[in-house]
Amino acid sequence: MLFKWPEDGFVPVEDARNEVRLLKKIKDGLSGMEELDKTYPEIEDGGWVYQPLDLETGKTESVIDSTREIIGGLDEETRKGVPFCLHMRYAMTPIGERLRKIKSVKELIVVLYDAMKCHFEIHKRCNILHRDLSDNNILVVREPDKTVRGMLIDFDCAIDKSVERSAVRPERTGTQPFMSIANLEGMDIERTVLDDWESLLYIVCWVGTYGINEHNPGVSRSADIPIKKWRGANSSGIGREKRSSLTSEDIFRQHILENFCKKQE
């Protein structure tokens, strides 16, 4: 199930960010590339969910299931506090596990490599930019022979650059600890693949600090260290914290590398 916050003037049938449409384009664009097998979700079916007709109440036209339909009877003042969300469902393969199910640093390297190789090919062949790399959007796919693959998922923030030009002042999208500095600070520059590669750096920093799995927990989440400030504050404040940690090699080592879990294998 997907809830979507559309922009003003949103028309579902023309939505350039329709995730089902993007996934179908990815499936077609990467078809035949066996080396990318199981590194991206292959959509089987999906689309907008429509409310059923109800002749007793006079509802004779199908409408997309949304908060607008659900709370339509509430007063205007109450409706103002509820974001407009749309309902989408889809089925995909293969089934993956969250990133913390990896068993070793070697597996982590393989999974991240697969995910970014997939990211590169999706941008190159499909002209689709993901824009939300995070530890939750890279899954582990374990083959019957125990071989692992990394799968890049969650394209609801992605844009099709062949249809939609990035705005000069792009909206902030992503997951706070992993967003690029330019994204966090709302800089007047176009979002590019480099923002997503910057997000990969922050994923490595985060996993290295807090542990690759439950058996290597790393630093406590409550520890008062610089990386803790990458979450929870306002976006601009997190951007400043990241800039501070990346000022020089020595500061990066002091703020980040010295807090890496030493027992990970």
PDB file of C-alpha atoms in Angstrom:
ATOM      1  CA  MET A   1       0.000   0.000   0.000  1.00  0.00           C
ATOM      2  CA  LEU A   2       1.272   3.468  -0.886  1.00  0.00           C
ATOM      3  CA  PHE A   3       0.057   6.804   0.396  1.00  0.00           C
ATOM      4  CA  LYS A   4       0.971   9.716  -1.842  1.00  0.00           C
ATOM      5  CA  TRP A   5       1.158  13.440  -1.173  1.00  0.00           C
ATOM      6  CA  PRO A   6       0.620  15.002  -4.608  1.00  0.00           C
ATOM      7  CA  GLU A   7       1.354  18.535  -5.702  1.00  0.00           C
ATOM      8  CA  ASP A   8      -1.263  21.164  -6.493  1.00  0.00           C
ATOM      9  CA  GLY A   9      -3.080  20.429  -9.735  1.00  0.00           C
ATOM     10  CA  PHE A  10      -2.306  16.713  -9.453  1.00  0.00           C
ATOM     11  CA  VAL A  11      -4.040  14.511 -12.035  1.00  0.00           C
ATOM     12  CA  PRO A  12      -3.518  10.768 -11.274  1.00  0.00           C
ATOM     13  CA  VAL A  13      -3.726   9.543 -14.865  1.00  0.00           C
ATOM     14  CA  GLU A  14      -1.038  12.053 -15.906  1.00  0.00           C
ATOM     15  CA  ASP A  15       1.179  11.631 -12.848  1.00  0.00           C
ATOM     16  CA  ALA A  16       4.829  11.616 -13.934  1.00  0.00           C
ATOM     17  CA  ARG A  17       5.748  10.204 -10.503  1.00  0.00           C
ATOM     18  CA  ASN A  18       3.305   7.293 -10.586  1.00  0.00           C
ATOM     19  CA  GLU A  19       5.459   4.585  -8.984  1.00  0.00           C
ATOM     20  CA  VAL A  20       3.725   1.781 -10.852  1.00  0.00           C
ATOM     21  CA  ARG A  21       4.464   3.503 -14.173  1.00  0.00           C
ATOM     22  CA  LEU A  22       8.096   4.050 -13.128  1.00  0.00           C
ATOM     23  CA  LEU A  23       8.517   0.415 -12.077  1.00  0.00           C
ATOM     24  CA  LYS A  24       7.092  -0.787 -15.383  1.00  0.00           C
ATOM     25  CA  LYS A  25       9.525   1.467 -17.256  1.00  0.00           C
ATOM     26  CA  ILE A  26      12.413   0.098 -15.165  1.00  0.00           C
ATOM     27  CA  LYS A  27      11.319  -3.490 -15.827  1.00  0.00           C
ATOM     28  CA  ASP A  28      11.222  -2.824 -19.582  1.00  0.00           C
ATOM     29  CA  GLY A  29      14.475  -0.831 -19.599  1.00  0.00           C
ATOM     30  CA  LEU A  30      16.488  -3.467 -17.715  1.00  0.00           C
ATOM     31  CA  SER A  31      14.904  -6.478 -19.392  1.00  0.00           C
ATOM     32  CA  GLY A  32      17.491  -9.031 -20.484  1.00  0.00           C
ATOM     33  CA  MET A  33      20.234  -7.743 -18.153  1.00  0.00           C
ATOM     34  CA  GLU A  34      20.839 -10.942 -16.199  1.00  0.00           C
ATOM     35  CA  GLU A  35      23.590  -9.336 -14.119  1.00  0.00           C
ATOM     36  CA  LEU A  36      20.910  -7.098 -12.552  1.00  0.00           C
ATOM     37  CA  ASP A  37      18.595  -9.977 -11.686  1.00  0.00           C
ATOM     38  CA  LYS A  38      17.051  -9.460  -8.229  1.00  0.00           C
ATOM     39  CA  THR A  39      18.635  -6.009  -7.786  1.00  0.00           C
ATOM     40  CA  TYR A  40      15.395  -4.126  -8.503  1.00  0.00           C
ATOM     41  CA  PRO A  41      11.723  -4.892  -7.829  1.00  0.00           C
ATOM     42  CA  GLU A  42       9.923  -6.384 -10.822  1.00  0.00           C
ATOM     43  CA  ILE A  43       6.335  -5.233 -10.735  1.00  0.00           C
ATOM     44  CA  GLU A  44       3.683  -7.853 -11.439  1.00  0.00           C
ATOM     45  CA  ASP A  45       0.602  -5.657 -11.200  1.00  0.00           C
ATOM     46  CA  GLY A  46      -0.670  -2.570  -9.446  1.00  0.00           C
ATOM     47  CA  GLY A  47      -2.258   0.846  -9.664  1.00  0.00           C
ATOM     48  CA  TRP A  48      -4.594   3.304  -7.966  1.00  0.00           C
ATOM     49  CA  VAL A  49      -7.281   1.887  -5.698  1.00  0.00           C
ATOM     50  CA  TYR A  50     -10.803   2.978  -6.588  1.00  0.00           C
ATOM     51  CA  GLN A  51     -13.756   3.108  -4.226  1.00  0.00           C
ATOM     52  CA  PRO A  52     -16.596   0.782  -5.226  1.00  0.00           C
ATOM     53  CA  LEU A  53     -19.830   2.060  -6.699  1.00  0.00           C
ATOM     54  CA  ASP A  54     -22.693   2.475  -4.260  1.00  0.00           C
ATOM     55  CA  LEU A  55     -26.017   2.948  -6.008  1.00  0.00           C
ATOM     56  CA  GLU A  56     -27.869   3.297  -2.701  1.00  0.00           C
ATOM     57  CA  THR A  57     -25.953   6.458  -1.830  1.00  0.00           C
ATOM     58  CA  GLY A  58     -25.916   7.709  -5.376  1.00  0.00           C
ATOM     59  CA  LYS A  59     -22.232   7.047  -6.024  1.00  0.00           C
ATOM     60  CA  THR A  60     -22.356   6.064  -9.693  1.00  0.00           C
ATOM     61  CA  GLU A  61     -18.804   6.976 -10.765  1.00  0.00           C
ATOM     62  CA  SER A  62     -15.607   5.301  -9.612  1.00  0.00           C
ATOM     63  CA  VAL A  63     -13.239   7.627  -7.766  1.00  0.00           C
ATOM     64  CA  ILE A  64      -9.708   7.054  -6.495  1.00  0.00           C
ATOM     65  CA  ASP A  65      -9.621   6.154  -2.810  1.00  0.00           C
ATOM     66  CA  SER A  66      -8.218   9.199  -1.015  1.00  0.00           C
ATOM     67  CA  THR A  67      -8.489  11.216   2.158  1.00  0.00           C
ATOM     68  CA  ARG A  68     -10.624  13.678   0.226  1.00  0.00           C
ATOM     69  CA  GLU A  69     -13.304  11.022  -0.176  1.00  0.00           C
ATOM     70  CA  ILE A  70     -12.953   9.700   3.376  1.00  0.00           C
ATOM     71  CA  ILE A  71     -13.134  13.021   5.240  1.00  0.00           C
ATOM     72  CA  GLY A  72     -15.349  14.859   2.777  1.00  0.00           C
ATOM     73  CA  GLY A  73     -18.109  15.125   5.362  1.00  0.00           C
ATOM     74  CA  LEU A  74     -15.953  16.937   7.936  1.00  0.00           C
ATOM     75  CA  ASP A  75     -15.947  20.700   8.330  1.00  0.00           C
ATOM     76  CA  GLU A  76     -13.391  22.720   6.364  1.00  0.00           C
ATOM     77  CA  GLU A  77     -11.327  23.701   9.404  1.00  0.00           C
ATOM     78  CA  THR A  78     -10.822  20.051  10.401  1.00  0.00           C
ATOM     79  CA  ARG A  79      -9.925  19.039   6.845  1.00  0.00           C
ATOM     80  CA  LYS A  80      -7.119  21.632   6.707  1.00  0.00           C
ATOM     81  CA  GLY A  81      -4.990  19.588   9.108  1.00  0.00           C
ATOM     82  CA  VAL A  82      -5.220  16.376   7.075  1.00  0.00           C
ATOM     83  CA  PRO A  83      -2.783  16.007   4.145  1.00  0.00           C
ATOM     84  CA  PHE A  84      -4.268  14.895   0.854  1.00  0.00           C
ATOM     85  CA  CYS A  85      -3.239  11.239   0.411  1.00  0.00           C
ATOM     86  CA  LEU A  86      -3.991   8.823  -2.406  1.00  0.00           C
ATOM     87  CA  HIS A  87      -4.185   5.041  -2.174  1.00  0.00           C
ATOM     88  CA  MET A  88      -2.087   2.765  -4.394  1.00  0.00           C
ATOM     89  CA  ARG A  89      -1.360  -0.971  -4.263  1.00  0.00           C
ATOM     90  CA  TYR A  90       1.032  -3.146  -6.220  1.00  0.00           C
ATOM     91  CA  ALA A  91       2.658  -6.577  -6.175  1.00  0.00           C
ATOM     92  CA  MET A  92       6.369  -7.089  -6.846  1.00  0.00           C
ATOM     93  CA  THR A  93       9.057  -9.742  -6.786  1.00  0.00           C
ATOM     94  CA  PRO A  94      11.483 -10.854  -5.396  1.00  0.00           C
ATOM     95  CA  ILE A  95      11.044 -10.828  -1.624  1.00  0.00           C
ATOM     96  CA  GLY A  96      13.883  -9.172   0.283  1.00  0.00           C
ATOM     97  CA  GLU A  97      14.946  -8.641   3.877  1.00  0.00           C
ATOM     98  CA  ARG A  98      15.951  -5.391   5.541  1.00  0.00           C
ATOM     99  CA  LEU A  99      19.604  -4.369   5.389  1.00  0.00           C
ATOM    100  CA  ARG A 100      20.297  -5.369   8.986  1.00  0.00           C
ATOM    101  CA  LYS A 101      19.840  -9.013   7.998  1.00  0.00           C
ATOM    102  CA  ILE A 102      23.287  -9.077   6.395  1.00  0.00           C
ATOM    103  CA  LYS A 103      25.735 -11.404   8.128  1.00  0.00           C
ATOM    104  CA  SER A 104      29.104  -9.782   7.454  1.00  0.00           C
ATOM    105  CA  VAL A 105      30.880  -6.711   6.168  1.00  0.00           C
ATOM    106  CA  LYS A 106      31.626  -8.650   2.981  1.00  0.00           C
ATOM    107  CA  GLU A 107      27.893  -9.155   2.416  1.00  0.00           C
ATOM    108  CA  LEU A 108      27.290  -5.465   3.119  1.00  0.00           C
ATOM    109  CA  ILE A 109      29.782  -4.517   0.391  1.00  0.00           C
ATOM    110  CA  VAL A 110      28.099  -6.870  -2.096  1.00  0.00           C
ATOM    111  CA  VAL A 111      24.610  -5.585  -1.271  1.00  0.00           C
ATOM    112  CA  LEU A 112      25.563  -1.908  -1.542  1.00  0.00           C
ATOM    113  CA  TYR A 113      27.462  -2.563  -4.783  1.00  0.00           C
ATOM    114  CA  ASP A 114      24.444  -4.304  -6.321  1.00  0.00           C
ATOM    115  CA  ALA A 115      22.075  -1.530  -5.262  1.00  0.00           C
ATOM    116  CA  MET A 116      24.274   1.232  -6.696  1.00  0.00           C
ATOM    117  CA  LYS A 117      24.999  -0.726  -9.886  1.00  0.00           C
ATOM    118  CA  CYS A 118      21.230  -0.982 -10.303  1.00  0.00           C
ATOM    119  CA  HIS A 119      20.870   2.734  -9.498  1.00  0.00           C
ATOM    120  CA  PHE A 120      23.439   3.586 -12.189  1.00  0.00           C
ATOM    121  CA  GLU A 121      21.745   1.485 -14.868  1.00  0.00           C
ATOM    122  CA  ILE A 122      18.256   2.768 -14.007  1.00  0.00           C
ATOM    123  CA  HIS A 123      19.453   6.333 -14.431  1.00  0.00           C
ATOM    124  CA  LYS A 124      21.420   5.549 -17.570  1.00  0.00           C
ATOM    125  CA  ARG A 125      18.832   3.399 -19.377  1.00  0.00           C
ATOM    126  CA  CYS A 126      15.536   4.688 -17.952  1.00  0.00           C
ATOM    127  CA  ASN A 127      16.457   8.307 -17.063  1.00  0.00           C
ATOM    128  CA  ILE A 128      14.923   7.800 -13.615  1.00  0.00           C
ATOM    129  CA  LEU A 129      16.507   9.385 -10.534  1.00  0.00           C
ATOM    130  CA  HIS A 130      15.728   7.627  -7.234  1.00  0.00           C
ATOM    131  CA  ARG A 131      16.190  10.574  -4.767  1.00  0.00           C
ATOM    132  CA  ASP A 132      15.641   8.594  -1.547  1.00  0.00           C
ATOM    133  CA  LEU A 133      18.550   6.260  -0.825  1.00  0.00           C
ATOM    134  CA  SER A 134      18.437   5.074   2.774  1.00  0.00           C
ATOM    135  CA  ASP A 135      19.098   1.998   4.876  1.00  0.00           C
ATOM    136  CA  ASN A 136      15.401   1.103   4.541  1.00  0.00           C
ATOM    137  CA  ASN A 137      15.386   1.290   0.741  1.00  0.00           C
ATOM    138  CA  ILE A 138      18.116  -1.276   0.109  1.00  0.00           C
ATOM    139  CA  LEU A 139      17.083  -4.858   0.769  1.00  0.00           C
ATOM    140  CA  VAL A 140      18.991  -8.121   1.003  1.00  0.00           C
ATOM    141  CA  VAL A 141      17.903 -10.901  -1.353  1.00  0.00           C
ATOM    142  CA  ARG A 142      19.291 -14.289  -0.356  1.00  0.00           C
ATOM    143  CA  GLU A 143      19.498 -16.930  -3.080  1.00  0.00           C
ATOM    144  CA  PRO A 144      18.845 -20.658  -2.377  1.00  0.00           C
ATOM    145  CA  ASP A 145      22.623 -21.231  -2.458  1.00  0.00           C
ATOM    146  CA  LYS A 146      22.979 -18.494   0.241  1.00  0.00           C
ATOM    147  CA  THR A 147      24.452 -15.979  -2.227  1.00  0.00           C
ATOM    148  CA  VAL A 148      23.267 -12.447  -1.449  1.00  0.00           C
ATOM    149  CA  ARG A 149      22.134  -9.681  -3.783  1.00  0.00           C
ATOM    150  CA  GLY A 150      21.276  -6.085  -2.976  1.00  0.00           C
ATOM    151  CA  MET A 151      17.921  -4.746  -4.194  1.00  0.00           C
ATOM    152  CA  LEU A 152      17.071  -1.052  -4.551  1.00  0.00           C
ATOM    153  CA  ILE A 153      13.415  -0.379  -3.729  1.00  0.00           C
ATOM    154  CA  ASP A 154      10.927   2.422  -2.994  1.00  0.00           C
ATOM    155  CA  PHE A 155      10.634   4.684  -6.026  1.00  0.00           C
ATOM    156  CA  ASP A 156       7.818   6.880  -4.714  1.00  0.00           C
ATOM    157  CA  CYS A 157      10.173   9.884  -4.531  1.00  0.00           C
ATOM    158  CA  ALA A 158      11.773   9.127  -7.909  1.00  0.00           C
ATOM    159  CA  ILE A 159      11.325  11.281 -10.992  1.00  0.00           C
ATOM    160  CA  ASP A 160      11.383  10.407 -14.664  1.00  0.00           C
ATOM    161  CA  LYS A 161      13.731  13.061 -16.013  1.00  0.00           C
ATOM    162  CA  SER A 162      12.569  12.468 -19.578  1.00  0.00           C
ATOM    163  CA  VAL A 163       9.064  13.598 -18.542  1.00  0.00           C
ATOM    164  CA  GLU A 164       9.640  15.954 -15.635  1.00  0.00           C
ATOM    165  CA  ARG A 165      12.402  18.529 -15.436  1.00  0.00           C
ATOM    166  CA  SER A 166      13.875  19.047 -11.974  1.00  0.00           C
ATOM    167  CA  ALA A 167      12.913  22.383 -10.513  1.00  0.00           C
ATOM    168  CA  VAL A 168      15.605  25.013  -9.893  1.00  0.00           C
ATOM    169  CA  ARG A 169      14.548  24.986  -6.246  1.00  0.00           C
ATOM    170  CA  PRO A 170      13.737  21.279  -5.802  1.00  0.00           C
ATOM    171  CA  GLU A 171      11.582  20.018  -2.972  1.00  0.00           C
ATOM    172  CA  ARG A 172      13.277  18.206  -0.124  1.00  0.00           C
ATOM    173  CA  THR A 173      12.877  14.464  -0.551  1.00  0.00           C
ATOM    174  CA  GLY A 174      14.527  11.597   1.238  1.00  0.00           C
ATOM    175  CA  THR A 175      15.254  10.288   4.721  1.00  0.00           C
ATOM    176  CA  GLN A 176      16.961  12.810   6.998  1.00  0.00           C
ATOM    177  CA  PRO A 177      20.163  10.989   8.050  1.00  0.00           C
ATOM    178  CA  PHE A 178      20.927  10.122   4.429  1.00  0.00           C
ATOM    179  CA  MET A 179      19.883  13.261   2.537  1.00  0.00           C
ATOM    180  CA  SER A 180      22.572  15.249   0.727  1.00  0.00           C
ATOM    181  CA  ILE A 181      23.636  18.573   2.182  1.00  0.00           C
ATOM    182  CA  ALA A 182      22.262  20.471  -0.823  1.00  0.00           C
ATOM    183  CA  ASN A 183      18.943  18.684  -0.373  1.00  0.00           C
ATOM    184  CA  LEU A 184      18.810  19.384   3.370  1.00  0.00           C
ATOM    185  CA  GLU A 185      19.635  23.052   2.903  1.00  0.00           C
ATOM    186  CA  GLY A 186      17.233  23.508  -0.018  1.00  0.00           C
ATOM    187  CA  MET A 187      19.957  24.913  -2.245  1.00  0.00           C
ATOM    188  CA  ASP A 188      18.945  26.427  -5.589  1.00  0.00           C
ATOM    189  CA  ILE A 189      20.589  23.722  -7.651  1.00  0.00           C
ATOM    190  CA  GLU A 190      19.217  20.751  -9.557  1.00  0.00           C
ATOM    191  CA  ARG A 191      19.193  17.376  -7.844  1.00  0.00           C
ATOM    192  CA  THR A 192      21.478  14.902  -9.624  1.00  0.00           C
ATOM    193  CA  VAL A 193      22.883  11.390  -9.257  1.00  0.00           C
ATOM    194  CA  LEU A 194      25.625  12.887  -7.101  1.00  0.00           C
ATOM    195  CA  ASP A 195      23.077  13.612  -4.375  1.00  0.00           C
ATOM    196  CA  ASP A 196      22.180   9.912  -4.321  1.00  0.00           C
ATOM    197  CA  TRP A 197      25.849   8.885  -4.225  1.00  0.00           C
ATOM    198  CA  GLU A 198      26.318  11.274  -1.309  1.00  0.00           C
ATOM    199  CA  SER A 199      23.449   9.452   0.397  1.00  0.00           C
ATOM    200  CA  LEU A 200      25.385   6.188  -0.020  1.00  0.00           C
ATOM    201  CA  LEU A 201      28.294   7.714   1.929  1.00  0.00           C
ATOM    202  CA  TYR A 202      25.936   8.529   4.786  1.00  0.00           C
ATOM    203  CA  ILE A 203      24.488   4.999   4.748  1.00  0.00           C
ATOM    204  CA  VAL A 204      28.006   3.591   5.185  1.00  0.00           C
ATOM    205  CA  CYS A 205      28.686   6.060   8.023  1.00  0.00           C
ATOM    206  CA  TRP A 206      25.399   5.174   9.727  1.00  0.00           C
ATOM    207  CA  VAL A 207      25.786   1.404   9.446  1.00  0.00           C
ATOM    208  CA  GLY A 208      29.455   1.597  10.404  1.00  0.00           C
ATOM    209  CA  THR A 209      28.553   3.484  13.568  1.00  0.00           C
ATOM    210  CA  TYR A 210      25.404   1.695  14.680  1.00  0.00           C
ATOM    211  CA  GLY A 211      26.356  -1.791  13.499  1.00  0.00           C
ATOM    212  CA  ILE A 212      25.685  -3.938  10.463  1.00  0.00           C
ATOM    213  CA  ASN A 213      23.238  -6.272  12.215  1.00  0.00           C
ATOM    214  CA  GLU A 214      21.742  -7.280  15.562  1.00  0.00           C
ATOM    215  CA  HIS A 215      24.860  -9.307  16.434  1.00  0.00           C
ATOM    216  CA  ASN A 216      27.118  -6.288  15.854  1.00  0.00           C
ATOM    217  CA  PRO A 217      25.031  -3.497  17.403  1.00  0.00           C
ATOM    218  CA  GLY A 218      27.751  -0.860  17.346  1.00  0.00           C
ATOM    219  CA  VAL A 219      27.405   2.393  19.266  1.00  0.00           C
ATOM    220  CA  SER A 220      24.281   2.891  21.375  1.00  0.00           C
ATOM    221  CA  ARG A 221      21.624   5.031  19.658  1.00  0.00           C
ATOM    222  CA  SER A 222      21.518   7.177  22.798  1.00  0.00           C
ATOM    223  CA  ALA A 223      25.271   7.954  22.730  1.00  0.00           C
ATOM    224  CA  ASP A 224      25.992  11.663  22.414  1.00  0.00           C
ATOM    225  CA  ILE A 225      28.095  11.639  19.243  1.00  0.00           C
ATOM    226  CA  PRO A 226      28.010  13.923  16.172  1.00  0.00           C
ATOM    227  CA  ILE A 227      26.185  11.468  13.887  1.00  0.00           C
ATOM    228  CA  LYS A 228      23.253  11.370  16.316  1.00  0.00           C
ATOM    229  CA  LYS A 229      22.467  14.932  15.204  1.00  0.00           C
ATOM    230  CA  TRP A 230      21.794  13.697  11.654  1.00  0.00           C
ATOM    231  CA  ARG A 231      18.266  12.811  12.766  1.00  0.00           C
ATOM    232  CA  GLY A 232      15.494  14.681  14.543  1.00  0.00           C
ATOM    233  CA  ALA A 233      16.560  18.295  14.067  1.00  0.00           C
ATOM    234  CA  ASN A 234      15.344  20.617  11.345  1.00  0.00           C
ATOM    235  CA  SER A 235      16.727  19.877   7.880  1.00  0.00           C
ATOM    236  CA  SER A 236      18.993  22.915   7.683  1.00  0.00           C
ATOM    237  CA  GLY A 237      20.453  22.074  11.098  1.00  0.00           C
ATOM    238  CA  ILE A 238      21.288  18.546   9.967  1.00  0.00           C
ATOM    239  CA  GLY A 239      22.938  20.000   6.866  1.00  0.00           C
ATOM    240  CA  ARG A 240      25.157  22.152   9.060  1.00  0.00           C
ATOM    241  CA  GLU A 241      26.081  19.151  11.221  1.00  0.00           C
ATOM    242  CA  LYS A 242      27.111  17.156   8.144  1.00  0.00           C
ATOM    243  CA  ARG A 243      29.166  20.051   6.810  1.00  0.00           C
ATOM    244  CA  SER A 244      30.912  20.220  10.165  1.00  0.00           C
ATOM    245  CA  SER A 245      31.822  16.521  10.061  1.00  0.00           C
ATOM    246  CA  LEU A 246      33.107  16.771   6.474  1.00  0.00           C
ATOM    247  CA  THR A 247      35.239  19.883   6.926  1.00  0.00           C
ATOM    248  CA  SER A 248      38.517  17.950   6.785  1.00  0.00           C
ATOM    249  CA  GLU A 249      39.894  14.422   6.904  1.00  0.00           C
ATOM    250  CA  ASP A 250      40.934  14.861  10.532  1.00  0.00           C
ATOM    251  CA  ILE A 251      37.492  16.085  11.621  1.00  0.00           C
ATOM    252  CA  PHE A 252      35.769  13.305   9.659  1.00  0.00           C
ATOM    253  CA  ARG A 253      37.963  10.765  11.432  1.00  0.00           C
ATOM    254  CA  GLN A 254      37.215  12.356  14.830  1.00  0.00           C
ATOM    255  CA  HIS A 255      33.461  12.774  14.308  1.00  0.00           C
ATOM    256  CA  ILE A 256      32.704   9.579  12.367  1.00  0.00           C
ATOM    257  CA  LEU A 257      35.453   7.004  11.882  1.00  0.00           C
ATOM    258  CA  GLU A 258      36.547   6.870  15.529  1.00  0.00           C
ATOM    259  CA  ASN A 259      32.988   5.844  16.437  1.00  0.00           C
ATOM    260  CA  PHE A 260      32.848   2.977  13.942  1.00  0.00           C
ATOM    261  CA  CYS A 261      32.096  -0.387  15.516  1.00  0.00           C
ATOM    262  CA  LYS A 262      35.455  -2.149  15.797  1.00  0.00           C
ATOM    263  CA  LYS A 263      34.098  -5.719  16.137  1.00  0.00           C
ATOM    264  CA  GLN A 264      32.277  -6.013  12.833  1.00  0.00           C
ATOM    265  CA  GLU A 265      33.433  -8.879  10.678  1.00  0.00           C
TER     266      GLU A 265
END
